[in-house]
CSV table of C-alpha atoms in Angstrom, one decimal:
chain,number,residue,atom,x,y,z
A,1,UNK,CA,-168.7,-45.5,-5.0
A,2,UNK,CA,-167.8,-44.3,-8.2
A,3,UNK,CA,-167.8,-45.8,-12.0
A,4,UNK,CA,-164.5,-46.4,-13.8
A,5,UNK,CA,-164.9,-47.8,-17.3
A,6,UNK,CA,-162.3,-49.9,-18.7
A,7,UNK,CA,-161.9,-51.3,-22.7
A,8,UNK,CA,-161.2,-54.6,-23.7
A,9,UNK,CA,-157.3,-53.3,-23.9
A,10,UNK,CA,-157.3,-53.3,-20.2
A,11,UNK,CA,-159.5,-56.3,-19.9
A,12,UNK,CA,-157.0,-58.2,-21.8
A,13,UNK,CA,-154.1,-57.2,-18.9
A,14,UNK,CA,-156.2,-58.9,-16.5
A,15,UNK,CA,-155.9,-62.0,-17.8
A,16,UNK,CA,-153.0,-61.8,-20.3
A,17,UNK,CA,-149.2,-61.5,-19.4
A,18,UNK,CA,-148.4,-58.3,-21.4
A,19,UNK,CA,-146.7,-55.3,-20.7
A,20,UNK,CA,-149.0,-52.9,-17.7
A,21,UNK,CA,-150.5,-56.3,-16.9
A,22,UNK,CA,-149.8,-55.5,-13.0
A,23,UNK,CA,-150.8,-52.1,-13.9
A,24,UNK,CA,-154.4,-53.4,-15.0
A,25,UNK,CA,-154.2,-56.2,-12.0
A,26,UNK,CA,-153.5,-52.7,-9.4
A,27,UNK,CA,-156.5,-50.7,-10.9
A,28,UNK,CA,-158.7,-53.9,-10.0
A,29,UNK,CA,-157.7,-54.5,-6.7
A,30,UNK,CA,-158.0,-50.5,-5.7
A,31,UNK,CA,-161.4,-50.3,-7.9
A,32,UNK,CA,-162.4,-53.0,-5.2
A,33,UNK,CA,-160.9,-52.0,-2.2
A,34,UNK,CA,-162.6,-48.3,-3.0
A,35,UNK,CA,-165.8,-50.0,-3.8
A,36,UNK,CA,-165.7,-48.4,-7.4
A,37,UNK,CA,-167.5,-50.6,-10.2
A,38,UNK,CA,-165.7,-51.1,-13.2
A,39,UNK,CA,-167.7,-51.4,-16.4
A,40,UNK,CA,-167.3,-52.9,-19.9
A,41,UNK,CA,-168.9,-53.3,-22.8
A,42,UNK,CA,-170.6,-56.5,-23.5
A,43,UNK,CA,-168.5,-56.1,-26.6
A,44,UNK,CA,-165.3,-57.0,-24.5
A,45,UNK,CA,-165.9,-60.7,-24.0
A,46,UNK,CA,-165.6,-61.6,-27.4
A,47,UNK,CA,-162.5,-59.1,-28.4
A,48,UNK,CA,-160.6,-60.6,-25.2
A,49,UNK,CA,-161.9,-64.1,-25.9
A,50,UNK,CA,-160.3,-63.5,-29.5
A,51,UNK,CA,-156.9,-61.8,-28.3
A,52,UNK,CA,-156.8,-65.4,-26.1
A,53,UNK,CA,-157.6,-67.8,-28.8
A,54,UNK,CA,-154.7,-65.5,-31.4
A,55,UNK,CA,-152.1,-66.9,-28.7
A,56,UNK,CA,-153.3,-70.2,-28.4
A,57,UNK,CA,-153.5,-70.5,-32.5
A,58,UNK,CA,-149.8,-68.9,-32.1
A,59,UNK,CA,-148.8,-71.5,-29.5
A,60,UNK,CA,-148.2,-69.6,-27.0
A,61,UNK,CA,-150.7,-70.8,-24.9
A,62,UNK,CA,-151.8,-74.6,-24.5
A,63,UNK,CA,-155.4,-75.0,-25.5
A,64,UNK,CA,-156.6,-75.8,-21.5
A,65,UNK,CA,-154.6,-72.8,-20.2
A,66,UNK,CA,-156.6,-70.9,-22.8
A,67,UNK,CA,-159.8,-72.5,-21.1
A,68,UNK,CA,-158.9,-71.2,-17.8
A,69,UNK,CA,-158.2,-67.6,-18.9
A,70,UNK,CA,-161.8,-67.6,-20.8
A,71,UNK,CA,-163.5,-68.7,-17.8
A,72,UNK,CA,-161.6,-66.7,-15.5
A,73,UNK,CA,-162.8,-63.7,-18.0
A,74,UNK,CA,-166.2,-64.9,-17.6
A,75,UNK,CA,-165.5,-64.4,-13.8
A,76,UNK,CA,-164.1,-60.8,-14.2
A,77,UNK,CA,-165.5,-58.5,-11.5
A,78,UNK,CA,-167.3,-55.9,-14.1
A,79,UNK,CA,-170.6,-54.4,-14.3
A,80,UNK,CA,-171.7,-55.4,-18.1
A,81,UNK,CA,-173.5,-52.3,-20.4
A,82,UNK,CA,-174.5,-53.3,-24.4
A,83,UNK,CA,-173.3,-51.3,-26.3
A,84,UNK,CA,-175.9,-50.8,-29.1
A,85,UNK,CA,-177.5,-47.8,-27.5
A,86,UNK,CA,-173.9,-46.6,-27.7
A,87,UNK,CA,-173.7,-46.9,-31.4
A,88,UNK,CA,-174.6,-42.9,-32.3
A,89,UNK,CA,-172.3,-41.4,-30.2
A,90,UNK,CA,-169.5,-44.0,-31.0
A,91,UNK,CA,-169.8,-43.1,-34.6
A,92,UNK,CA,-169.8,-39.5,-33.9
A,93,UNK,CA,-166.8,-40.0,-32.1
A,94,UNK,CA,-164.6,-42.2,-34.0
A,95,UNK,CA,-166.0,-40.4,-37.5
A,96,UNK,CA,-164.3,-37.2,-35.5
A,97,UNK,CA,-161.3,-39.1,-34.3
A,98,UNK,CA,-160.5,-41.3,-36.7
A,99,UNK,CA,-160.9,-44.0,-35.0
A,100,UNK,CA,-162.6,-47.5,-35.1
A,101,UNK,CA,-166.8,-47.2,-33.5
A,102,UNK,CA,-165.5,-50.3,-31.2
A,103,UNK,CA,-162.7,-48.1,-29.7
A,104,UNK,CA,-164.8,-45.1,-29.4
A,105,UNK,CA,-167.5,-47.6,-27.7
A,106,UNK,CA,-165.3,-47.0,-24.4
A,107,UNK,CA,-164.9,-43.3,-24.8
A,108,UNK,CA,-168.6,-43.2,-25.2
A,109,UNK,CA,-169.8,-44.9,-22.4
A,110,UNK,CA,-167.5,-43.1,-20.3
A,111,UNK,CA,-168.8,-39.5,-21.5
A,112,UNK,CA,-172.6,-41.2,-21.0
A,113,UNK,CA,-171.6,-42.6,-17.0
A,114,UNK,CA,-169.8,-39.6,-16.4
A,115,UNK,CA,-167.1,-41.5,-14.8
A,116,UNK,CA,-163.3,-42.3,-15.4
A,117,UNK,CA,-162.3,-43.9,-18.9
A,118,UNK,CA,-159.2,-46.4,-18.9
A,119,UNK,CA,-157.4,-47.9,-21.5
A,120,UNK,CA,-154.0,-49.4,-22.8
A,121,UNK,CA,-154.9,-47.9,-26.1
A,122,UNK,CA,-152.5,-45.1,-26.9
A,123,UNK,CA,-153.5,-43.9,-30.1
A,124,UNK,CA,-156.7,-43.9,-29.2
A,125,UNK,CA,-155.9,-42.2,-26.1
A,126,UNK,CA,-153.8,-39.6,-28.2
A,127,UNK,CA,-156.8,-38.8,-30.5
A,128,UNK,CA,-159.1,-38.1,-28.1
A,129,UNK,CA,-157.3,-37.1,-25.2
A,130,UNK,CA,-158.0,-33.2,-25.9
A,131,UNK,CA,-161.6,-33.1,-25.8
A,132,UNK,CA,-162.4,-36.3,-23.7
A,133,UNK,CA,-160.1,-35.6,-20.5
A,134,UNK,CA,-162.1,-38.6,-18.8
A,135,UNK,CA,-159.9,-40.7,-20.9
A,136,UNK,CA,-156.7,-41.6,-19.0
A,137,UNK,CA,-153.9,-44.5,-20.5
A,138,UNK,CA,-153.3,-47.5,-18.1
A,139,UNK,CA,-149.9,-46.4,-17.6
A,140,UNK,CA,-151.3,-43.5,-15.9
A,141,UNK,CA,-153.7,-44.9,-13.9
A,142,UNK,CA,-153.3,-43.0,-10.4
């Protein structure tokens, strides 16, 4: 078993029609069938909640289909970790990177597991990319 650790841009796929939605819907069912255990950031329920309540304020979902993708969130198969103990590298990081301390959230956890970093982000990805190999783009995903 191994750890992969995925952001709230992946989390989002899951659930979301979007573009490397079956992408995101493949790394879960092979993270399973491997016995790997995908982790978040606790911080990913409420950015993914959000992205799901933008499209229902947008009307492009009806307000009861956006029920059933918040619970079936709630029901994602993750291992959860917080991530204030995160907070000093993630700052280091995203200080470094230019980047937002959420974003860097996922590239610090991944550094502090040791394990796999995936995410739909690409200019995160792109900053980072060089000295955080662990990081790998959806897209990518083996």
């Amino acid at each position: 078993m191994s750890d992969i650790v995925v952001d709230s841009s992946v989390v989002a796929k899951w659930l979301l029609p979007e573009s490397d939605s079956a992408q995101a819907q493949r790394l879960i069912t092979e993270s399973a069938a491997a016995g790997d255990r995908l982790n978040v950031l606790d911080l990913a329920f409420p950015e993914v909640a959000n992205a799901i309540w933008k499209r229902c304020r947008q009307k492009l979902l009806l307000p009861d289909e956006a029920r059933q993708f918040v619970d079936a969130l709630l029901r994602s198969p993750v291992h959860v970790e917080p991530a204030a103990r995160l907070l000093p590298a993630a700052f280091e990081i995203a200080s470094k990177y230019d980047r937002a301390v959420y974003d860097a959230l996922c590239v610090a956890l991944a550094r502090d597991l040791g394990a796999k970093g995936v995410t739909a982000d690409e200019p995160l990805f792109n900053a980072v990319k060089a000295d955080f190999p662990e990081i790998v783009l959806l897209r990518d995903w083996p």
